[in-house]
PDB file of C-alpha atoms in Angstrom:
ATOM      1  CA  MET A   1      12.527   0.212  57.296  1.00 45.00           C
ATOM      2  CA  THR A   2      11.430  -0.882  53.986  1.00 44.00           C
ATOM      3  CA  ASN A   3      12.540  -4.342  52.874  1.00 45.00           C
ATOM      4  CA  LYS A   4      13.422  -5.502  49.241  1.00 42.00           C
ATOM      5  CA  ARG A   5       9.792  -6.638  48.684  1.00 43.00           C
ATOM      6  CA  GLY A   6       8.496  -3.225  48.894  1.00 44.00           C
ATOM      7  CA  LYS A   7       6.835  -3.540  52.347  1.00 46.00           C
ATOM      8  CA  GLY A   8       6.652  -1.041  55.045  1.00 50.00           C
ATOM      9  CA  PRO A   9       5.592   2.703  54.681  1.00 51.00           C
ATOM     10  CA  LYS A  10       7.605   3.381  51.459  1.00 47.00           C
ATOM     11  CA  GLY A  11       6.097   0.201  49.769  1.00 49.00           C
ATOM     12  CA  GLU A  12       2.618   0.999  50.990  1.00 53.00           C
ATOM     13  CA  LYS A  13       3.043   4.602  49.161  1.00 49.00           C
ATOM     14  CA  ASN A  14       4.281   3.032  45.942  1.00 48.00           C
ATOM     15  CA  LYS A  15       1.497   0.459  45.927  1.00 48.00           C
ATOM     16  CA  SER A  16      -1.124   3.480  46.477  1.00 54.00           C
ATOM     17  CA  ARG A  17       0.529   5.227  43.794  1.00 48.00           C
ATOM     18  CA  ALA A  18       0.349   2.440  41.413  1.00 45.00           C
ATOM     19  CA  ASN A  19      -3.422   1.823  42.214  1.00 51.00           C
ATOM     20  CA  GLU A  20      -4.167   5.576  41.572  1.00 51.00           C
ATOM     21  CA  LEU A  21      -2.542   5.034  38.171  1.00 42.00           C
ATOM     22  CA  LYS A  22      -4.455   1.916  37.543  1.00 43.00           C
ATOM     23  CA  SER A  23      -7.654   3.763  38.251  1.00 48.00           C
ATOM     24  CA  SER A  24      -6.669   6.759  35.957  1.00 44.00           C
ATOM     25  CA  ALA A  25      -6.112   4.636  33.062  1.00 40.00           C
ATOM     26  CA  SER A  26      -9.278   2.546  33.772  1.00 40.00           C
ATOM     27  CA  LYS A  27     -11.568   5.676  33.491  1.00 42.00           C
ATOM     28  CA  ARG A  28      -9.697   7.038  30.776  1.00 37.00           C
ATOM     29  CA  TYR A  29     -10.397   4.392  28.614  1.00 35.00           C
ATOM     30  CA  SER A  30     -13.568   3.319  29.868  1.00 37.00           C
ATOM     31  CA  LYS A  31     -15.581   6.448  28.506  1.00 39.00           C
ATOM     32  CA  GLY A  32     -15.297   5.310  24.971  1.00 38.00           C
ATOM     33  CA  LYS A  33     -12.416   7.567  24.002  1.00 39.00           C
ATOM     34  CA  ARG A  34     -10.309   6.216  21.387  1.00 40.00           C
ATOM     35  CA  LEU A  35      -6.556   5.456  22.246  1.00 38.00           C
ATOM     36  CA  ASP A  36      -4.007   7.785  20.605  1.00 43.00           C
ATOM     37  CA  LYS A  37      -2.896   5.328  18.156  1.00 37.00           C
ATOM     38  CA  ASP A  38       0.195   7.591  17.001  1.00 43.00           C
ATOM     39  CA  LYS A  39       1.352   7.574  20.649  1.00 41.00           C
ATOM     40  CA  PHE A  40       0.739   3.927  21.081  1.00 34.00           C
ATOM     41  CA  LEU A  41       2.583   3.046  18.156  1.00 37.00           C
ATOM     42  CA  LYS A  42       5.726   4.980  19.379  1.00 40.00           C
ATOM     43  CA  ARG A  43       5.965   2.486  22.443  1.00 39.00           C
ATOM     44  CA  GLY A  44       6.804  -1.184  22.206  1.00 40.00           C
ATOM     45  CA  ARG A  45       5.765  -4.081  24.535  1.00 38.00           C
ATOM     46  CA  LYS A  46       4.776  -3.284  28.034  1.00 41.00           C
ATOM     47  CA  GLY A  47       5.049   0.560  27.228  1.00 43.00           C
ATOM     48  CA  GLU A  48       8.805   0.349  26.656  1.00 40.00           C
ATOM     49  CA  PRO A  49       9.704   3.440  24.363  1.00 43.00           C
ATOM     50  CA  GLN A  50      11.236   2.264  21.070  1.00 43.00           C
ATOM     51  CA  PRO A  51      14.830   3.107  20.107  1.00 43.00           C
ATOM     52  CA  LYS A  52      15.686   6.713  19.190  1.00 45.00           C
ATOM     53  CA  PRO A  53      16.456   7.589  15.634  1.00 46.00           C
ATOM     54  CA  ASP A  54      20.286   8.177  16.780  1.00 51.00           C
ATOM     55  CA  LYS A  55      20.227   4.438  17.687  1.00 53.00           C
ATOM     56  CA  GLU A  56      19.515   3.671  14.068  1.00 53.00           C
ATOM     57  CA  LYS A  57      22.347   5.779  12.594  1.00 56.00           C
ATOM     58  CA  LYS A  58      24.692   3.943  15.246  1.00 63.00           C
ATOM     59  CA  GLU A  59      23.581   0.360  14.753  1.00 76.00           C
ATOM     60  CA  GLY A  60      22.095   0.609  11.189  1.00 84.00           C
ATOM     61  CA  VAL A  61      18.947  -0.564   9.805  1.00 88.00           C
ATOM     62  CA  ARG A  62      18.258  -4.333   8.871  1.00 92.00           C
ATOM     63  CA  LEU A  63      19.323  -5.055   5.300  1.00 94.00           C
ATOM     64  CA  ASN A  64      16.021  -6.380   4.126  1.00 92.00           C
ATOM     65  CA  LYS A  65      14.378  -3.028   5.336  1.00 88.00           C
ATOM     66  CA  TYR A  66      17.248  -0.981   3.535  1.00 89.00           C
ATOM     67  CA  LEU A  67      16.394  -2.805   0.103  1.00 90.00           C
ATOM     68  CA  ALA A  68      12.674  -2.399   0.727  1.00 85.00           C
ATOM     69  CA  ASN A  69      12.833   1.378   1.255  1.00 79.00           C
ATOM     70  CA  ALA A  70      15.207   1.854  -1.822  1.00 80.00           C
ATOM     71  CA  GLY A  71      12.205   0.531  -3.807  1.00 75.00           C
ATOM     72  CA  ILE A  72      14.191  -2.545  -4.748  1.00 83.00           C
ATOM     73  CA  CYS A  73      11.543  -5.341  -3.673  1.00 87.00           C
ATOM     74  CA  SER A  74       9.714  -6.154  -0.492  1.00 87.00           C
ATOM     75  CA  ARG A  75      11.228  -7.185   2.680  1.00 89.00           C
ATOM     76  CA  ARG A  76      10.393 -10.941   2.047  1.00 91.00           C
ATOM     77  CA  GLU A  77      11.800 -10.844  -1.562  1.00 93.00           C
ATOM     78  CA  ALA A  78      14.987  -9.063  -0.122  1.00 93.00           C
ATOM     79  CA  ASP A  79      15.622 -12.180   2.365  1.00 94.00           C
ATOM     80  CA  THR A  80      15.386 -14.370  -0.765  1.00 95.00           C
ATOM     81  CA  LEU A  81      18.079 -12.210  -2.671  1.00 95.00           C
ATOM     82  CA  ILE A  82      20.373 -11.951   0.403  1.00 96.00           C
ATOM     83  CA  GLU A  83      20.296 -15.700   0.978  1.00 95.00           C
ATOM     84  CA  ALA A  84      21.015 -16.196  -2.834  1.00 95.00           C
ATOM     85  CA  GLY A  85      24.144 -14.139  -2.552  1.00 95.00           C
ATOM     86  CA  ALA A  86      23.049 -11.017  -4.728  1.00 95.00           C
ATOM     87  CA  VAL A  87      23.669  -8.442  -2.217  1.00 96.00           C
ATOM     88  CA  GLU A  88      27.040  -7.021  -1.343  1.00 95.00           C
ATOM     89  CA  ILE A  89      28.056  -4.560   1.437  1.00 95.00           C
ATOM     90  CA  ASN A  90      31.185  -2.642   1.031  1.00 94.00           C
ATOM     91  CA  GLY A  91      32.477  -5.385  -1.577  1.00 94.00           C
ATOM     92  CA  GLU A  92      31.707  -8.389   0.454  1.00 95.00           C
ATOM     93  CA  VAL A  93      28.749 -10.653  -0.383  1.00 96.00           C
ATOM     94  CA  VAL A  94      26.279 -10.779   2.496  1.00 95.00           C
ATOM     95  CA  THR A  95      24.186 -14.056   3.070  1.00 95.00           C
ATOM     96  CA  LYS A  96      23.133 -13.644   6.793  1.00 94.00           C
ATOM     97  CA  LEU A  97      19.583 -12.388   7.512  1.00 93.00           C
ATOM     98  CA  GLY A  98      19.410  -9.667   9.900  1.00 91.00           C
ATOM     99  CA  THR A  99      22.515  -7.865   8.696  1.00 94.00           C
ATOM    100  CA  ARG A 100      22.449  -4.210   9.279  1.00 94.00           C
ATOM    101  CA  VAL A 101      23.513  -1.433   7.215  1.00 92.00           C
ATOM    102  CA  LYS A 102      24.840   1.946   8.174  1.00 88.00           C
ATOM    103  CA  PRO A 103      24.645   5.017   6.574  1.00 81.00           C
ATOM    104  CA  THR A 104      28.199   5.091   5.384  1.00 84.00           C
ATOM    105  CA  ASP A 105      27.930   1.536   3.928  1.00 90.00           C
ATOM    106  CA  ASP A 106      28.183   0.876   0.165  1.00 90.00           C
ATOM    107  CA  VAL A 107      25.344  -1.577  -0.680  1.00 93.00           C
ATOM    108  CA  LYS A 108      24.846  -3.450  -4.247  1.00 93.00           C
ATOM    109  CA  CYS A 109      22.259  -5.625  -5.315  1.00 94.00           C
ATOM    110  CA  GLY A 110      22.800  -7.795  -8.444  1.00 92.00           C
ATOM    111  CA  GLY A 111      25.927  -5.547  -9.117  1.00 91.00           C
ATOM    112  CA  SER A 112      24.156  -2.253  -9.017  1.00 88.00           C
ATOM    113  CA  LYS A 113      24.677   0.147  -6.426  1.00 85.00           C
ATOM    114  CA  VAL A 114      21.616   0.825  -3.899  1.00 86.00           C
ATOM    115  CA  ASN A 115      20.928   4.291  -2.756  1.00 72.00           C
ATOM    116  CA  ARG A 116      18.783   4.403   0.320  1.00 71.00           C
ATOM    117  CA  GLU A 117      15.758   6.702  -0.191  1.00 72.00           C
ATOM    118  CA  LYS A 118      13.220   8.225   1.643  1.00 81.00           C
ATOM    119  CA  PRO A 119       9.535   6.763   1.106  1.00 89.00           C
ATOM    120  CA  VAL A 120       7.526   8.564  -1.439  1.00 94.00           C
ATOM    121  CA  TYR A 121       4.096   8.085  -2.427  1.00 97.00           C
ATOM    122  CA  VAL A 122       2.664   9.649  -5.568  1.00 98.00           C
ATOM    123  CA  LEU A 123      -1.087   9.542  -6.686  1.00 99.00           C
ATOM    124  CA  LEU A 124      -1.794   9.949 -10.481  1.00 99.00           C
ATOM    125  CA  ASN A 125      -5.204  10.410 -12.209  1.00 99.00           C
ATOM    126  CA  LYS A 126      -3.953   8.467 -15.453  1.00 99.00           C
ATOM    127  CA  PRO A 127      -4.981   9.606 -18.582  1.00 98.00           C
ATOM    128  CA  LYS A 128      -6.120   7.356 -21.688  1.00 98.00           C
ATOM    129  CA  ASP A 129      -3.394   6.253 -24.137  1.00 97.00           C
ATOM    130  CA  PHE A 130      -0.430   5.834 -21.540  1.00 98.00           C
ATOM    131  CA  ILE A 131       0.779   2.424 -20.710  1.00 97.00           C
ATOM    132  CA  THR A 132       1.741   1.245 -17.099  1.00 97.00           C
ATOM    133  CA  THR A 133       5.318   0.597 -17.143  1.00 95.00           C
ATOM    134  CA  VAL A 134       8.621   1.967 -16.177  1.00 92.00           C
ATOM    135  CA  SER A 135       9.827   2.120 -19.902  1.00 91.00           C
ATOM    136  CA  ASP A 136       8.538   0.940 -23.124  1.00 93.00           C
ATOM    137  CA  PRO A 137      10.915  -0.663 -25.938  1.00 93.00           C
ATOM    138  CA  GLN A 138       8.464   0.417 -28.513  1.00 94.00           C
ATOM    139  CA  GLY A 139       8.683   4.012 -27.604  1.00 94.00           C
ATOM    140  CA  ARG A 140       5.045   4.401 -26.526  1.00 96.00           C
ATOM    141  CA  LYS A 141       3.916   6.798 -23.953  1.00 97.00           C
ATOM    142  CA  THR A 142       4.212   5.529 -20.217  1.00 98.00           C
ATOM    143  CA  VAL A 143       2.980   6.970 -16.890  1.00 98.00           C
ATOM    144  CA  MET A 144       6.397   7.677 -16.114  1.00 97.00           C
ATOM    145  CA  ASP A 145       6.565  10.403 -18.625  1.00 97.00           C
ATOM    146  CA  ILE A 146       4.006  12.071 -16.324  1.00 98.00           C
ATOM    147  CA  VAL A 147       5.368  11.181 -12.844  1.00 98.00           C
ATOM    148  CA  GLY A 148       9.012  10.509 -13.617  1.00 94.00           C
ATOM    149  CA  LYS A 149      10.120  14.150 -12.487  1.00 94.00           C
ATOM    150  CA  ALA A 150       7.836  14.456  -9.550  1.00 96.00           C
ATOM    151  CA  CYS A 151      10.557  13.413  -7.243  1.00 93.00           C
ATOM    152  CA  LYS A 152      14.311  12.247  -7.153  1.00 86.00           C
ATOM    153  CA  GLU A 153      13.407   8.987  -5.781  1.00 86.00           C
ATOM    154  CA  ARG A 154      12.832   5.958  -7.999  1.00 85.00           C
ATOM    155  CA  ILE A 155       9.192   5.234  -7.832  1.00 92.00           C
ATOM    156  CA  TYR A 156       7.378   2.473  -9.481  1.00 93.00           C
ATOM    157  CA  PRO A 157       3.548   1.897 -10.306  1.00 97.00           C
ATOM    158  CA  VAL A 158       1.594  -0.223  -7.558  1.00 97.00           C
ATOM    159  CA  GLY A 159      -0.291  -2.654  -9.926  1.00 93.00           C
ATOM    160  CA  ARG A 160      -1.193  -1.465 -13.293  1.00 93.00           C
ATOM    161  CA  LEU A 161      -4.017   0.030 -15.488  1.00 96.00           C
ATOM    162  CA  ASP A 162      -4.499  -0.905 -19.237  1.00 95.00           C
ATOM    163  CA  ARG A 163      -3.477   1.656 -21.833  1.00 96.00           C
ATOM    164  CA  ASN A 164      -7.193   2.726 -22.460  1.00 96.00           C
ATOM    165  CA  THR A 165      -8.236   2.603 -18.719  1.00 98.00           C
ATOM    166  CA  THR A 166      -7.969   5.843 -16.732  1.00 99.00           C
ATOM    167  CA  GLY A 167      -8.155   6.861 -13.232  1.00 98.00           C
ATOM    168  CA  VAL A 168      -6.315   6.178  -9.872  1.00 99.00           C
ATOM    169  CA  LEU A 169      -2.932   4.876 -10.125  1.00 99.00           C
ATOM    170  CA  LEU A 170      -0.326   4.735  -7.087  1.00 99.00           C
ATOM    171  CA  PHE A 171       3.417   5.005  -7.305  1.00 98.00           C
ATOM    172  CA  THR A 172       5.851   4.493  -4.603  1.00 94.00           C
ATOM    173  CA  ASN A 173       9.589   3.223  -3.621  1.00 89.00           C
ATOM    174  CA  ASP A 174       7.997   1.404  -0.781  1.00 88.00           C
ATOM    175  CA  GLY A 175       8.587  -2.171  -1.756  1.00 84.00           C
ATOM    176  CA  ASP A 176       6.654  -3.616   1.491  1.00 84.00           C
ATOM    177  CA  LEU A 177       3.448  -1.220   0.979  1.00 92.00           C
ATOM    178  CA  ALA A 178       3.403  -2.209  -2.691  1.00 92.00           C
ATOM    179  CA  LYS A 179       3.584  -5.712  -2.190  1.00 89.00           C
ATOM    180  CA  LYS A 180       0.907  -5.493   0.669  1.00 92.00           C
ATOM    181  CA  LEU A 181      -1.483  -3.585  -1.675  1.00 96.00           C
ATOM    182  CA  THR A 182      -1.097  -5.922  -4.677  1.00 93.00           C
ATOM    183  CA  HIS A 183      -1.385  -9.314  -2.759  1.00 90.00           C
ATOM    184  CA  PRO A 184      -4.584 -10.976  -3.008  1.00 87.00           C
ATOM    185  CA  LYS A 185      -4.753 -11.914   0.706  1.00 89.00           C
ATOM    186  CA  HIS A 186      -5.205  -8.271   1.611  1.00 90.00           C
ATOM    187  CA  GLN A 187      -8.365  -8.095  -0.788  1.00 90.00           C
ATOM    188  CA  VAL A 188      -7.592  -4.337  -1.347  1.00 96.00           C
ATOM    189  CA  ARG A 189     -10.967  -2.757  -2.843  1.00 96.00           C
ATOM    190  CA  LYS A 190     -11.040  -0.910  -6.217  1.00 98.00           C
ATOM    191  CA  ILE A 191     -14.069   0.782  -7.627  1.00 98.00           C
ATOM    192  CA  TYR A 192     -14.442   1.219 -11.327  1.00 98.00           C
ATOM    193  CA  HIS A 193     -16.971   3.485 -13.398  1.00 98.00           C
ATOM    194  CA  VAL A 194     -17.691   1.202 -16.352  1.00 98.00           C
ATOM    195  CA  THR A 195     -19.440   2.532 -19.517  1.00 98.00           C
ATOM    196  CA  THR A 196     -20.807  -0.194 -22.076  1.00 98.00           C
ATOM    197  CA  ASP A 197     -21.549  -0.260 -25.665  1.00 98.00           C
ATOM    198  CA  GLN A 198     -25.271  -1.298 -24.722  1.00 97.00           C
ATOM    199  CA  PRO A 199     -27.748  -1.031 -21.864  1.00 98.00           C
ATOM    200  CA  MET A 200     -27.250  -3.813 -19.224  1.00 98.00           C
ATOM    201  CA  SER A 201     -30.068  -5.792 -17.964  1.00 97.00           C
ATOM    202  CA  ASN A 202     -31.044  -6.100 -14.238  1.00 97.00           C
ATOM    203  CA  ASN A 203     -30.116 -10.100 -14.608  1.00 98.00           C
ATOM    204  CA  ASP A 204     -26.617  -9.280 -15.760  1.00 98.00           C
ATOM    205  CA  LEU A 205     -26.201  -6.554 -13.333  1.00 98.00           C
ATOM    206  CA  VAL A 206     -26.926  -9.222 -10.597  1.00 98.00           C
ATOM    207  CA  GLN A 207     -24.744 -11.811 -12.285  1.00 98.00           C
ATOM    208  CA  LEU A 208     -21.755  -9.510 -11.652  1.00 98.00           C
ATOM    209  CA  CYS A 209     -21.931 -10.077  -7.816  1.00 98.00           C
ATOM    210  CA  LYS A 210     -23.168 -13.621  -8.075  1.00 98.00           C
ATOM    211  CA  GLY A 211     -19.919 -14.555 -10.095  1.00 98.00           C
ATOM    212  CA  VAL A 212     -18.759 -14.361 -13.894  1.00 98.00           C
ATOM    213  CA  LYS A 213     -16.867 -17.446 -15.059  1.00 97.00           C
ATOM    214  CA  LEU A 214     -13.587 -16.566 -16.809  1.00 97.00           C
ATOM    215  CA  GLU A 215     -10.821 -18.845 -18.053  1.00 95.00           C
ATOM    216  CA  ASP A 216      -8.905 -18.384 -14.966  1.00 93.00           C
ATOM    217  CA  GLY A 217     -11.509 -18.733 -12.417  1.00 94.00           C
ATOM    218  CA  THR A 218     -14.857 -17.275 -11.622  1.00 97.00           C
ATOM    219  CA  VAL A 219     -14.715 -13.625 -10.230  1.00 97.00           C
ATOM    220  CA  GLN A 220     -17.428 -11.850  -8.123  1.00 97.00           C
ATOM    221  CA  ALA A 221     -17.887  -8.067  -7.819  1.00 98.00           C
ATOM    222  CA  ASP A 222     -18.391  -6.999  -4.195  1.00 97.00           C
ATOM    223  CA  LYS A 223     -20.956  -4.382  -5.383  1.00 98.00           C
ATOM    224  CA  ALA A 224     -22.512  -3.327  -8.875  1.00 98.00           C
ATOM    225  CA  ALA A 225     -24.993  -0.709  -9.551  1.00 97.00           C
ATOM    226  CA  PHE A 226     -26.226   1.601 -12.302  1.00 97.00           C
ATOM    227  CA  VAL A 227     -24.870   5.144 -12.030  1.00 96.00           C
ATOM    228  CA  GLU A 228     -27.454   7.488 -10.478  1.00 91.00           C
ATOM    229  CA  GLY A 229     -28.818   9.958 -12.817  1.00 88.00           C
ATOM    230  CA  LYS A 230     -27.983   7.953 -16.180  1.00 86.00           C
ATOM    231  CA  GLU A 231     -31.081   6.705 -17.554  1.00 86.00           C
ATOM    232  CA  ASP A 232     -29.463   4.709 -20.340  1.00 92.00           C
ATOM    233  CA  ARG A 233     -28.229   1.669 -18.073  1.00 95.00           C
ATOM    234  CA  ARG A 234     -24.969   1.806 -19.959  1.00 98.00           C
ATOM    235  CA  GLU A 235     -22.981   3.231 -16.975  1.00 98.00           C
ATOM    236  CA  ILE A 236     -22.296   0.971 -14.023  1.00 98.00           C
ATOM    237  CA  GLY A 237     -20.286   1.307 -10.803  1.00 98.00           C
ATOM    238  CA  VAL A 238     -18.420  -1.892  -9.878  1.00 98.00           C
ATOM    239  CA  GLU A 239     -16.465  -2.715  -6.806  1.00 98.00           C
ATOM    240  CA  LEU A 240     -14.181  -5.645  -6.446  1.00 96.00           C
ATOM    241  CA  HIS A 241     -10.930  -6.742  -4.859  1.00 95.00           C
ATOM    242  CA  SER A 242      -9.692  -9.129  -7.566  1.00 93.00           C
ATOM    243  CA  GLY A 243      -6.383  -8.137  -9.013  1.00 87.00           C
ATOM    244  CA  LYS A 244      -6.653 -10.360 -12.173  1.00 91.00           C
ATOM    245  CA  ASN A 245      -5.407  -9.025 -15.502  1.00 91.00           C
ATOM    246  CA  ARG A 246      -8.009  -7.099 -17.469  1.00 95.00           C
ATOM    247  CA  VAL A 247     -10.732  -8.375 -15.083  1.00 96.00           C
ATOM    248  CA  ILE A 248     -13.335  -5.806 -15.606  1.00 98.00           C
ATOM    249  CA  ARG A 249     -13.161  -5.953 -19.342  1.00 98.00           C
ATOM    250  CA  ARG A 250     -13.298  -9.658 -19.236  1.00 98.00           C
ATOM    251  CA  MET A 251     -16.282  -9.790 -16.831  1.00 98.00           C
ATOM    252  CA  PHE A 252     -18.352  -7.739 -19.066  1.00 99.00           C
ATOM    253  CA  GLU A 253     -16.977  -9.477 -22.250  1.00 98.00           C
ATOM    254  CA  ALA A 254     -18.102 -12.637 -20.730  1.00 98.00           C
ATOM    255  CA  LEU A 255     -21.768 -11.202 -20.307  1.00 98.00           C
ATOM    256  CA  GLU A 256     -21.568 -10.137 -23.939  1.00 98.00           C
ATOM    257  CA  TYR A 257     -21.054  -6.460 -23.447  1.00 98.00           C
ATOM    258  CA  LYS A 258     -18.232  -4.360 -24.682  1.00 98.00           C
ATOM    259  CA  VAL A 259     -16.395  -1.813 -22.362  1.00 98.00           C
ATOM    260  CA  VAL A 260     -16.007   1.532 -24.064  1.00 98.00           C
ATOM    261  CA  LYS A 261     -14.837   3.454 -21.291  1.00 98.00           C
ATOM    262  CA  LEU A 262     -13.181   2.382 -18.059  1.00 99.00           C
ATOM    263  CA  ASP A 263     -12.213   4.616 -15.178  1.00 99.00           C
ATOM    264  CA  ARG A 264     -10.792   3.687 -11.844  1.00 98.00           C
ATOM    265  CA  VAL A 265     -12.298   6.087  -9.444  1.00 98.00           C
ATOM    266  CA  SER A 266     -10.997   4.368  -6.027  1.00 98.00           C
ATOM    267  CA  PHE A 267      -7.861   2.236  -5.142  1.00 98.00           C
ATOM    268  CA  ALA A 268      -7.565   1.138  -1.297  1.00 97.00           C
ATOM    269  CA  GLY A 269      -9.485   4.031  -0.299  1.00 97.00           C
ATOM    270  CA  LEU A 270      -7.797   6.644  -2.506  1.00 98.00           C
ATOM    271  CA  THR A 271      -9.715   8.742  -4.863  1.00 98.00           C
ATOM    272  CA  LYS A 272      -8.831  11.218  -7.725  1.00 96.00           C
ATOM    273  CA  LYS A 273     -10.951  13.788  -5.977  1.00 96.00           C
ATOM    274  CA  ASN A 274      -9.073  17.442  -7.068  1.00 96.00           C
ATOM    275  CA  ILE A 275      -6.699  15.781  -9.246  1.00 98.00           C
ATOM    276  CA  PRO A 276      -7.342  16.729 -12.837  1.00 98.00           C
ATOM    277  CA  ARG A 277      -6.601  14.040 -15.566  1.00 98.00           C
ATOM    278  CA  GLY A 278      -2.947  13.610 -16.282  1.00 98.00           C
ATOM    279  CA  HIS A 279      -2.108  15.304 -13.056  1.00 98.00           C
ATOM    280  CA  TYR A 280      -0.771  13.909  -9.659  1.00 98.00           C
ATOM    281  CA  ARG A 281      -0.272  14.807  -5.935  1.00 98.00           C
ATOM    282  CA  PHE A 282       1.653  13.329  -3.058  1.00 98.00           C
ATOM    283  CA  LEU A 283       0.063  11.263  -0.305  1.00 98.00           C
ATOM    284  CA  ASN A 284      -0.131  12.991   3.213  1.00 96.00           C
ATOM    285  CA  GLU A 285       0.895  11.084   6.349  1.00 94.00           C
ATOM    286  CA  LYS A 286      -2.583  10.322   7.267  1.00 96.00           C
ATOM    287  CA  GLU A 287      -3.292   8.667   3.903  1.00 97.00           C
ATOM    288  CA  VAL A 288       0.073   6.635   4.168  1.00 95.00           C
ATOM    289  CA  SER A 289      -0.712   5.662   7.789  1.00 95.00           C
ATOM    290  CA  PHE A 290      -4.258   4.384   6.467  1.00 96.00           C
ATOM    291  CA  LEU A 291      -2.704   2.187   3.663  1.00 96.00           C
ATOM    292  CA  ARG A 292      -0.272   0.451   6.128  1.00 92.00           C
ATOM    293  CA  MET A 293      -3.311  -0.512   8.271  1.00 92.00           C
ATOM    294  CA  LEU A 294      -5.187  -2.169   5.642  1.00 88.00           C
TER     295      LEU A 294
END
């Protein structure tokens, strides 16, 4: 007979089986093999399976996530909007955090209807003479003139590049990820190819990494080096994580150099490889997963 504590023949059998599984798992991960992160992320605490998609349809998604997925804002900002009474569900103001939204619900934020959209990620190799904004009252060319018709979802630029700066610029309707990539605490790395009006001295190159004093604080480049194959010392590669406005141009100006050409070649590990100037492409799942892990 087997009592409730699992003793007896059956209990011994279960215990033996448990030890076998434990030993198998130990061998599996003691040989230096990497854990399958995708499979691991699909399971919750203590290995419990996460809710199935059908459950989301029945119970809905949290309101802050719904707003973030629609590209309105980040989840944290959505919580503020909810508490302020700026969000309505089916005509009723909702102020309770944790409220869930079902597919059939009518959601409004600030009086405007919110349509839930699938997350979209577009990478542009920005050309010169386009400003980074959704619209311009002066009628100047904007980056949306290039990517505005890339998808039916409403996407927005993550950060910005000056009008005369070219290179990598990411667009998305994923408010959480956009917030993460632009927040200083995450120290997202950017790499720039800088061309100056005159040769740069070795001392000034070193000074970029030591720190350059600007009106809003001292900024240090993480790395700085002359571009290989260029003998005139006017082309410099600079890597930094600061998100200050016009930071590269201001750093060089502080050292008495004028930037005549500025190209961002990398942002958060994303590069413009195989993307001609003025063209764009969609990120793949692997790239999106990488950004979320930063």
